[in-house]
């Protein structure tokens, strides 16, 4: 049983195959060509937190491939509260062909996968956000081709989005930099894991405090919210700590002239990113959001059909 829980569970070859398939399905869709690859297949979407992109992009990914999706809100399931995760997982396995879940504790996605007899996809946990990372890699790939030797600089909180970005980037041989304030570091274990991945791929991981140093000569500058879902009580304090880490014109000017700016969204304009940058010529925020759907079509096909249907 194949699940999609962590980028590190997949080889660079698997990731590249999915990115190529995502791009192919995107090009086909732009031409008005839709293949019913997932006809009669239904994805259950379990949400413990709010969402725009994850919900709509997975729903549309299933529909454009001829399948269907069910939205299950936090109030409906009460994962682990109304019913144990093990029971929810086994019940869903009898109804649908795949489950996507957005949870607080990463353990909960692992528990769902443990009991499921259908593929489970991680739609974000407090630890990581691998579907986002696939869309990020697809967006970088579309812009620059292979990621090898590119510098991807993340400025902000060492959070779930940063962890998955670091994993995909180091798997694919790029140099990953992160500049974050003290106390908001990436999990040490993930940094160590990615340093090992980078040894195999020719990439690197560099931890920094100064956003200017991270931006210097970068191909990609990435940022995310200062306060993630579930951390709302820390928001006031974070708003005092993070302003030096804002991605603004001054930061963008330090990067390569061809730099692209990425953000997983939702954006807090005037905090981690300025309007000028989010809406400026280097921004790829909206193609990146669209790419969630195309990358996820490839993930779904990989899990449900076992790879590229054309046998590539
Ligand atoms: N980027 C992302 O996951 O957005 P949503 O929270 O809206 O799903
Ligand atoms: N780091 C953010 C990402 C939202 C898509 C959060 O977890 O809230």
mmCIF file of C-alpha atoms and ligand atoms in Angstrom:
data_model
loop_
_atom_site.group_PDB
_atom_site.id
_atom_site.type_symbol
_atom_site.label_atom_id
_atom_site.label_comp_id
_atom_site.label_asym_id
_atom_site.label_seq_id
_atom_site.Cartn_x
_atom_site.Cartn_y
_atom_site.Cartn_z
ATOM 1 C CA UNK A 1 0.000 0.000 0.000
ATOM 2 C CA UNK A 2 1.499 3.292 -1.106
ATOM 3 C CA UNK A 3 0.692 6.431 0.897
ATOM 4 C CA UNK A 4 1.803 10.035 0.302
ATOM 5 C CA UNK A 5 2.897 11.204 3.735
ATOM 6 C CA UNK A 6 6.435 12.556 3.392
ATOM 7 C CA UNK A 7 8.596 13.611 0.431
ATOM 8 C CA UNK A 8 11.475 11.618 1.932
ATOM 9 C CA UNK A 9 9.521 8.376 1.328
ATOM 10 C CA UNK A 10 9.955 8.847 -2.441
ATOM 11 C CA UNK A 11 13.085 8.596 -4.561
ATOM 12 C CA UNK A 12 14.239 11.469 -6.761
ATOM 13 C CA UNK A 13 13.167 9.288 -9.713
ATOM 14 C CA UNK A 14 9.628 8.888 -8.303
ATOM 15 C CA UNK A 15 9.368 12.634 -7.694
ATOM 16 C CA UNK A 16 10.582 13.492 -11.194
ATOM 17 C CA UNK A 17 8.163 10.998 -12.733
ATOM 18 C CA UNK A 18 5.263 12.608 -10.853
ATOM 19 C CA UNK A 19 6.389 16.129 -11.822
ATOM 20 C CA UNK A 20 6.620 15.140 -15.478
ATOM 21 C CA UNK A 21 3.184 13.529 -15.348
ATOM 22 C CA UNK A 22 1.759 16.605 -13.588
ATOM 23 C CA UNK A 23 3.163 18.834 -16.315
ATOM 24 C CA UNK A 24 1.831 16.543 -19.059
ATOM 25 C CA UNK A 25 -1.668 16.484 -17.516
ATOM 26 C CA UNK A 26 -1.534 20.276 -17.141
ATOM 27 C CA UNK A 27 -0.659 20.769 -20.826
ATOM 28 C CA UNK A 28 -3.421 18.354 -21.850
ATOM 29 C CA UNK A 29 -5.974 20.142 -19.659
ATOM 30 C CA UNK A 30 -4.971 23.537 -21.139
ATOM 31 C CA UNK A 31 -5.748 22.071 -24.565
ATOM 32 C CA UNK A 32 -9.162 20.945 -23.311
ATOM 33 C CA UNK A 33 -8.120 17.275 -23.203
ATOM 34 C CA UNK A 34 -9.355 15.329 -20.194
ATOM 35 C CA UNK A 35 -8.560 11.669 -19.615
ATOM 36 C CA UNK A 36 -10.902 9.719 -17.314
ATOM 37 C CA UNK A 37 -7.980 7.962 -15.630
ATOM 38 C CA UNK A 38 -9.720 7.855 -12.247
ATOM 39 C CA UNK A 39 -13.231 7.001 -13.426
ATOM 40 C CA UNK A 40 -15.346 5.480 -10.620
ATOM 41 C CA UNK A 41 -12.718 6.413 -8.004
ATOM 42 C CA UNK A 42 -13.660 8.602 -5.045
ATOM 43 C CA UNK A 43 -11.356 10.533 -2.699
ATOM 44 C CA UNK A 44 -12.514 11.312 0.862
ATOM 45 C CA UNK A 45 -11.109 14.652 2.044
ATOM 46 C CA UNK A 46 -10.879 14.876 5.839
ATOM 47 C CA UNK A 47 -10.211 18.362 7.226
ATOM 48 C CA UNK A 48 -9.302 19.274 10.801
ATOM 49 C CA UNK A 49 -8.268 22.789 9.721
ATOM 50 C CA UNK A 50 -9.549 25.348 7.178
ATOM 51 C CA UNK A 51 -8.471 25.269 3.514
ATOM 52 C CA UNK A 52 -9.098 26.879 0.135
ATOM 53 C CA UNK A 53 -6.391 25.466 -2.132
ATOM 54 C CA UNK A 54 -6.109 21.937 -0.758
ATOM 55 C CA UNK A 55 -9.855 21.420 -0.750
ATOM 56 C CA UNK A 56 -10.604 22.839 -4.206
ATOM 57 C CA UNK A 57 -7.474 21.576 -5.959
ATOM 58 C CA UNK A 58 -7.995 17.980 -4.787
ATOM 59 C CA UNK A 59 -11.692 18.115 -5.645
ATOM 60 C CA UNK A 60 -10.936 19.463 -9.131
ATOM 61 C CA UNK A 61 -8.041 17.030 -9.616
ATOM 62 C CA UNK A 62 -10.430 14.138 -9.030
ATOM 63 C CA UNK A 63 -13.185 15.610 -11.221
ATOM 64 C CA UNK A 64 -10.890 16.420 -14.145
ATOM 65 C CA UNK A 65 -9.645 12.819 -14.056
ATOM 66 C CA UNK A 66 -13.206 11.491 -14.168
ATOM 67 C CA UNK A 67 -13.519 10.676 -10.460
ATOM 68 C CA UNK A 68 -15.176 12.380 -7.514
ATOM 69 C CA UNK A 69 -14.343 13.749 -4.066
ATOM 70 C CA UNK A 70 -16.175 14.056 -0.738
ATOM 71 C CA UNK A 71 -15.520 16.935 1.660
ATOM 72 C CA UNK A 72 -15.661 15.997 5.341
ATOM 73 C CA UNK A 73 -15.448 19.002 7.653
ATOM 74 C CA UNK A 74 -13.892 19.050 11.150
ATOM 75 C CA UNK A 75 -17.389 19.127 12.683
ATOM 76 C CA UNK A 76 -18.501 15.998 10.816
ATOM 77 C CA UNK A 77 -15.800 13.463 11.639
ATOM 78 C CA UNK A 78 -14.345 14.581 14.955
ATOM 79 C CA UNK A 79 -11.200 12.575 14.170
ATOM 80 C CA UNK A 80 -10.052 10.914 17.392
ATOM 81 C CA UNK A 81 -12.840 12.608 19.377
ATOM 82 C CA UNK A 82 -16.207 11.320 18.159
ATOM 83 C CA UNK A 83 -14.512 8.165 16.934
ATOM 84 C CA UNK A 84 -10.997 6.722 17.097
ATOM 85 C CA UNK A 85 -8.676 7.378 14.151
ATOM 86 C CA UNK A 86 -8.262 3.623 13.658
ATOM 87 C CA UNK A 87 -12.036 3.189 13.302
ATOM 88 C CA UNK A 88 -12.477 6.215 11.007
ATOM 89 C CA UNK A 89 -9.699 4.880 8.794
ATOM 90 C CA UNK A 90 -11.159 1.373 8.516
ATOM 91 C CA UNK A 91 -14.670 2.684 7.860
ATOM 92 C CA UNK A 92 -13.490 5.061 5.099
ATOM 93 C CA UNK A 93 -11.441 2.245 3.541
ATOM 94 C CA UNK A 94 -14.695 0.403 2.867
ATOM 95 C CA UNK A 95 -16.298 3.308 1.006
ATOM 96 C CA UNK A 96 -13.652 5.184 -0.995
ATOM 97 C CA UNK A 97 -10.548 4.483 -3.066
ATOM 98 C CA UNK A 98 -8.274 7.056 -1.342
ATOM 99 C CA UNK A 99 -8.234 9.392 1.666
ATOM 100 C CA UNK A 100 -6.651 12.834 1.930
ATOM 101 C CA UNK A 101 -6.419 14.333 5.405
ATOM 102 C CA UNK A 102 -5.378 17.682 6.892
ATOM 103 C CA UNK A 103 -4.561 17.284 10.570
ATOM 104 C CA UNK A 104 -2.920 19.002 13.516
ATOM 105 C CA UNK A 105 -0.633 16.263 14.903
ATOM 106 C CA UNK A 106 1.523 14.457 12.355
ATOM 107 C CA UNK A 107 0.991 11.270 14.386
ATOM 108 C CA UNK A 108 -2.662 11.373 13.333
ATOM 109 C CA UNK A 109 -1.860 11.072 9.627
ATOM 110 C CA UNK A 110 0.489 8.173 10.428
ATOM 111 C CA UNK A 111 -2.289 6.517 12.441
ATOM 112 C CA UNK A 112 -4.779 6.953 9.578
ATOM 113 C CA UNK A 113 -2.293 5.369 7.173
ATOM 114 C CA UNK A 114 -1.540 2.511 9.582
ATOM 115 C CA UNK A 115 -5.163 1.355 9.587
ATOM 116 C CA UNK A 116 -6.121 2.203 6.020
ATOM 117 C CA UNK A 117 -6.420 -0.326 3.223
ATOM 118 C CA UNK A 118 -6.551 2.513 0.650
ATOM 119 C CA UNK A 119 -3.858 5.151 -0.048
ATOM 120 C CA UNK A 120 -3.668 8.047 2.439
ATOM 121 C CA UNK A 121 -2.437 11.479 1.340
ATOM 122 C CA UNK A 122 -1.119 14.075 3.783
ATOM 123 C CA UNK A 123 -2.895 17.371 3.049
ATOM 124 C CA UNK A 124 -0.803 19.174 5.726
ATOM 125 C CA UNK A 125 0.125 18.373 9.298
ATOM 126 C CA UNK A 126 1.867 20.487 11.934
ATOM 127 C CA UNK A 127 5.108 18.833 10.756
ATOM 128 C CA UNK A 128 4.955 18.937 6.943
ATOM 129 C CA UNK A 129 3.040 19.740 3.745
ATOM 130 C CA UNK A 130 4.298 17.397 1.004
ATOM 131 C CA UNK A 131 1.571 18.152 -1.593
ATOM 132 C CA UNK A 132 2.534 21.811 -1.410
ATOM 133 C CA UNK A 133 6.185 20.881 -1.987
ATOM 134 C CA UNK A 134 5.262 18.962 -5.150
ATOM 135 C CA UNK A 135 3.457 22.037 -6.521
ATOM 136 C CA UNK A 136 6.453 24.183 -5.521
ATOM 137 C CA UNK A 137 8.876 21.880 -7.328
ATOM 138 C CA UNK A 138 6.595 21.806 -10.384
ATOM 139 C CA UNK A 139 6.534 25.619 -10.466
ATOM 140 C CA UNK A 140 10.338 25.832 -10.195
ATOM 141 C CA UNK A 141 10.736 23.096 -12.833
ATOM 142 C CA UNK A 142 8.414 24.947 -15.249
ATOM 143 C CA UNK A 143 10.444 28.123 -14.807
ATOM 144 C CA UNK A 144 14.011 26.814 -14.851
ATOM 145 C CA UNK A 145 13.944 23.134 -15.879
ATOM 146 C CA UNK A 146 15.825 20.658 -13.631
ATOM 147 C CA UNK A 147 16.405 21.967 -10.111
ATOM 148 C CA UNK A 148 20.030 20.805 -9.882
ATOM 149 C CA UNK A 149 22.331 23.650 -8.946
ATOM 150 C CA UNK A 150 19.509 26.161 -8.347
ATOM 151 C CA UNK A 151 19.375 28.097 -5.082
ATOM 152 C CA UNK A 152 16.033 28.027 -3.275
ATOM 153 C CA UNK A 153 15.925 30.441 -0.317
ATOM 154 C CA UNK A 154 13.185 30.313 2.279
ATOM 155 C CA UNK A 155 12.788 33.351 4.514
ATOM 156 C CA UNK A 156 10.570 33.088 7.604
ATOM 157 C CA UNK A 157 9.339 30.471 10.064
ATOM 158 C CA UNK A 158 10.935 26.993 10.013
ATOM 159 C CA UNK A 159 7.464 25.466 9.680
ATOM 160 C CA UNK A 160 5.655 22.589 7.927
ATOM 161 C CA UNK A 161 5.905 24.218 4.483
ATOM 162 C CA UNK A 162 9.635 24.889 4.942
ATOM 163 C CA UNK A 163 10.278 21.262 5.982
ATOM 164 C CA UNK A 164 8.684 19.785 2.852
ATOM 165 C CA UNK A 165 10.254 22.389 0.582
ATOM 166 C CA UNK A 166 13.702 21.551 2.027
ATOM 167 C CA UNK A 167 13.065 17.844 1.391
ATOM 168 C CA UNK A 168 11.989 18.191 -2.233
ATOM 169 C CA UNK A 169 14.733 20.669 -3.038
ATOM 170 C CA UNK A 170 17.507 18.535 -1.537
ATOM 171 C CA UNK A 171 16.127 15.364 -3.170
ATOM 172 C CA UNK A 172 16.356 17.095 -6.545
ATOM 173 C CA UNK A 173 19.898 18.427 -6.129
ATOM 174 C CA UNK A 174 19.272 22.122 -5.422
ATOM 175 C CA UNK A 175 20.839 24.276 -2.717
ATOM 176 C CA UNK A 176 18.376 25.064 0.065
ATOM 177 C CA UNK A 177 18.883 28.074 2.318
ATOM 178 C CA UNK A 178 16.693 29.154 5.178
ATOM 179 C CA UNK A 179 16.892 32.417 7.132
ATOM 180 C CA UNK A 180 14.743 32.392 10.267
ATOM 181 C CA UNK A 181 14.787 34.082 13.669
ATOM 182 C CA UNK A 182 16.242 32.285 16.675
ATOM 183 C CA UNK A 183 13.628 30.082 18.333
ATOM 184 C CA UNK A 184 11.863 29.387 15.038
ATOM 185 C CA UNK A 185 14.311 26.847 13.631
ATOM 186 C CA UNK A 186 13.582 23.858 11.442
ATOM 187 C CA UNK A 187 13.321 20.496 13.261
ATOM 188 C CA UNK A 188 16.920 19.315 13.697
ATOM 189 C CA UNK A 189 16.157 15.756 12.567
ATOM 190 C CA UNK A 190 14.748 16.991 9.242
ATOM 191 C CA UNK A 191 17.799 19.179 8.658
ATOM 192 C CA UNK A 192 20.072 16.174 9.286
ATOM 193 C CA UNK A 193 17.943 13.999 7.000
ATOM 194 C CA UNK A 194 18.130 16.601 4.219
ATOM 195 C CA UNK A 195 21.895 16.983 4.619
ATOM 196 C CA UNK A 196 22.120 13.239 3.925
ATOM 197 C CA UNK A 197 19.762 13.563 0.942
ATOM 198 C CA UNK A 198 21.852 16.457 -0.372
ATOM 199 C CA UNK A 199 25.010 14.311 -0.229
ATOM 200 C CA UNK A 200 23.376 11.907 -2.683
ATOM 201 C CA UNK A 201 21.908 14.561 -4.985
ATOM 202 C CA UNK A 202 24.672 17.182 -5.003
ATOM 203 C CA UNK A 203 22.480 19.738 -3.234
ATOM 204 C CA UNK A 204 23.066 21.451 0.105
ATOM 205 C CA UNK A 205 21.328 22.867 3.185
ATOM 206 C CA UNK A 206 22.461 26.166 4.727
ATOM 207 C CA UNK A 207 20.903 27.606 7.880
ATOM 208 C CA UNK A 208 21.124 31.371 8.334
ATOM 209 C CA UNK A 209 19.788 34.175 10.490
ATOM 210 C CA UNK A 210 20.085 37.081 7.998
ATOM 211 C CA UNK A 211 17.397 37.258 5.300
ATOM 212 C CA UNK A 212 19.754 39.355 3.151
ATOM 213 C CA UNK A 213 22.336 36.537 3.095
ATOM 214 C CA UNK A 214 19.656 34.027 2.085
ATOM 215 C CA UNK A 215 18.370 36.263 -0.726
ATOM 216 C CA UNK A 216 21.812 37.010 -2.188
ATOM 217 C CA UNK A 217 22.002 35.465 -5.683
ATOM 218 C CA UNK A 218 18.933 33.238 -5.146
ATOM 219 C CA UNK A 219 16.922 31.712 -8.017
ATOM 220 C CA UNK A 220 13.832 31.310 -5.836
ATOM 221 C CA UNK A 221 12.709 33.233 -2.746
ATOM 222 C CA UNK A 222 9.960 31.579 -0.744
ATOM 223 C CA UNK A 223 8.026 32.766 2.281
ATOM 224 C CA UNK A 224 5.000 31.696 4.338
ATOM 225 C CA UNK A 225 2.845 33.033 7.157
ATOM 226 C CA UNK A 226 4.533 33.937 10.446
ATOM 227 C CA UNK A 227 1.725 32.202 12.378
ATOM 228 C CA UNK A 228 0.523 28.799 11.196
ATOM 229 C CA UNK A 229 -2.890 27.272 11.858
ATOM 230 C CA UNK A 230 -3.030 26.163 15.471
ATOM 231 C CA UNK A 231 -0.507 28.806 16.664
ATOM 232 C CA UNK A 232 -3.005 31.685 16.869
ATOM 233 C CA UNK A 233 -2.199 32.356 20.545
ATOM 234 C CA UNK A 234 1.423 33.120 19.574
ATOM 235 C CA UNK A 235 0.456 35.556 16.814
ATOM 236 C CA UNK A 236 1.058 38.790 18.790
ATOM 237 C CA UNK A 237 4.528 37.714 19.836
ATOM 238 C CA UNK A 238 5.415 36.454 16.351
ATOM 239 C CA UNK A 239 4.376 39.790 14.869
ATOM 240 C CA UNK A 240 7.088 41.409 17.018
ATOM 241 C CA UNK A 241 9.815 38.920 16.049
ATOM 242 C CA UNK A 242 9.286 38.402 12.311
ATOM 243 C CA UNK A 243 9.172 41.880 10.629
ATOM 244 C CA UNK A 244 12.918 41.761 9.682
ATOM 245 C CA UNK A 245 12.027 38.628 7.681
ATOM 246 C CA UNK A 246 9.527 40.351 5.388
ATOM 247 C CA UNK A 247 10.018 39.628 1.672
ATOM 248 C CA UNK A 248 9.943 43.098 0.101
ATOM 249 C CA UNK A 249 11.543 44.882 -2.861
ATOM 250 C CA UNK A 250 14.799 45.428 -0.955
ATOM 251 C CA UNK A 251 15.158 41.655 -0.432
ATOM 252 C CA UNK A 252 14.115 40.778 -4.012
ATOM 253 C CA UNK A 253 16.790 43.121 -5.424
ATOM 254 C CA UNK A 254 19.530 41.057 -3.739
ATOM 255 C CA UNK A 255 18.545 37.927 -5.688
ATOM 256 C CA UNK A 256 19.277 37.046 -9.338
ATOM 257 C CA UNK A 257 17.432 39.283 -11.852
ATOM 258 C CA UNK A 258 15.536 36.144 -12.935
ATOM 259 C CA UNK A 259 14.397 35.282 -9.366
ATOM 260 C CA UNK A 260 10.895 33.939 -8.843
ATOM 261 C CA UNK A 261 8.924 34.557 -5.662
ATOM 262 C CA UNK A 262 6.843 31.747 -4.182
ATOM 263 C CA UNK A 263 4.379 31.587 -1.269
ATOM 264 C CA UNK A 264 2.114 28.629 -0.475
ATOM 265 C CA UNK A 265 -0.749 31.055 0.406
ATOM 266 C CA UNK A 266 -2.811 32.249 2.198
ATOM 267 C CA UNK A 267 -0.636 35.406 2.256
ATOM 268 C CA UNK A 268 -0.719 38.064 4.950
ATOM 269 C CA UNK A 269 0.099 41.026 2.774
ATOM 270 C CA UNK A 270 2.079 43.681 4.626
ATOM 271 C CA UNK A 271 3.487 41.026 6.972
ATOM 272 C CA UNK A 272 5.625 38.262 5.427
ATOM 273 C CA UNK A 273 5.243 39.682 1.896
ATOM 274 C CA UNK A 274 4.456 43.119 0.478
ATOM 275 C CA UNK A 275 1.784 43.761 -2.174
ATOM 276 C CA UNK A 276 4.507 45.079 -4.453
ATOM 277 C CA UNK A 277 6.306 41.717 -4.390
ATOM 278 C CA UNK A 278 3.212 39.477 -4.338
ATOM 279 C CA UNK A 279 1.800 41.275 -7.390
ATOM 280 C CA UNK A 280 5.152 42.143 -9.011
ATOM 281 C CA UNK A 281 6.869 40.728 -12.105
ATOM 282 C CA UNK A 282 8.835 38.085 -10.174
ATOM 283 C CA UNK A 283 5.784 36.653 -8.414
ATOM 284 C CA UNK A 284 4.603 33.166 -9.380
ATOM 285 C CA UNK A 285 2.110 32.904 -6.525
ATOM 286 C CA UNK A 286 -0.949 32.140 -8.628
ATOM 287 C CA UNK A 287 0.622 29.696 -11.122
ATOM 288 C CA UNK A 288 2.034 27.980 -8.010
ATOM 289 C CA UNK A 289 -1.455 27.751 -6.467
ATOM 290 C CA UNK A 290 -2.837 26.362 -9.755
ATOM 291 C CA UNK A 291 -0.024 23.808 -9.819
ATOM 292 C CA UNK A 292 -1.392 22.255 -6.619
ATOM 293 C CA UNK A 293 -4.107 20.716 -8.794
ATOM 294 C CA UNK A 294 -1.774 19.434 -11.528
ATOM 295 C CA UNK A 295 0.823 18.057 -9.081
ATOM 296 C CA UNK A 296 -1.922 16.317 -7.113
ATOM 297 C CA UNK A 297 -3.386 14.754 -10.250
ATOM 298 C CA UNK A 298 0.009 13.091 -10.672
ATOM 299 C CA UNK A 299 0.123 12.030 -7.000
ATOM 300 C CA UNK A 300 -3.365 10.495 -7.274
ATOM 301 C CA UNK A 301 -2.481 8.655 -10.489
ATOM 302 C CA UNK A 302 0.768 7.417 -8.910
ATOM 303 C CA UNK A 303 -1.063 6.047 -5.860
ATOM 304 C CA UNK A 304 -4.190 4.716 -7.576
ATOM 305 C CA UNK A 305 -2.795 3.489 -10.895
ATOM 306 C CA UNK A 306 0.806 2.825 -9.886
ATOM 307 C CA UNK A 307 2.526 5.405 -12.085
ATOM 308 C CA UNK A 308 2.303 7.088 -15.469
ATOM 309 C CA UNK A 309 -0.615 5.509 -17.404
ATOM 310 C CA UNK A 310 1.404 5.832 -20.617
ATOM 311 C CA UNK A 311 4.041 3.612 -19.051
ATOM 312 C CA UNK A 312 6.785 6.251 -18.863
HETATM 313 N N1 LIG B 1 -1.399 26.280 0.524
HETATM 314 C C1 LIG B 1 -2.449 25.662 1.101
HETATM 315 O O1 LIG B 1 -2.362 24.525 1.532
HETATM 316 O O2 LIG B 1 -3.594 26.398 1.129
HETATM 317 P P1 LIG B 1 -4.941 26.008 1.899
HETATM 318 O O3 LIG B 1 -4.634 26.099 3.382
HETATM 319 O O4 LIG B 1 -5.934 27.048 1.485
HETATM 320 O O5 LIG B 1 -5.332 24.630 1.520
HETATM 321 N N1 LIG B 2 2.262 27.089 7.465
HETATM 322 C C1 LIG B 2 0.871 27.319 7.137
HETATM 323 C C2 LIG B 2 0.583 26.773 5.784
HETATM 324 C C3 LIG B 2 -0.839 26.970 5.305
HETATM 325 C C4 LIG B 2 -1.086 26.342 3.979
HETATM 326 C C5 LIG B 2 -0.019 26.682 8.186
HETATM 327 O O1 LIG B 2 0.253 25.554 8.616
HETATM 328 O O2 LIG B 2 -1.004 27.318 8.593
#
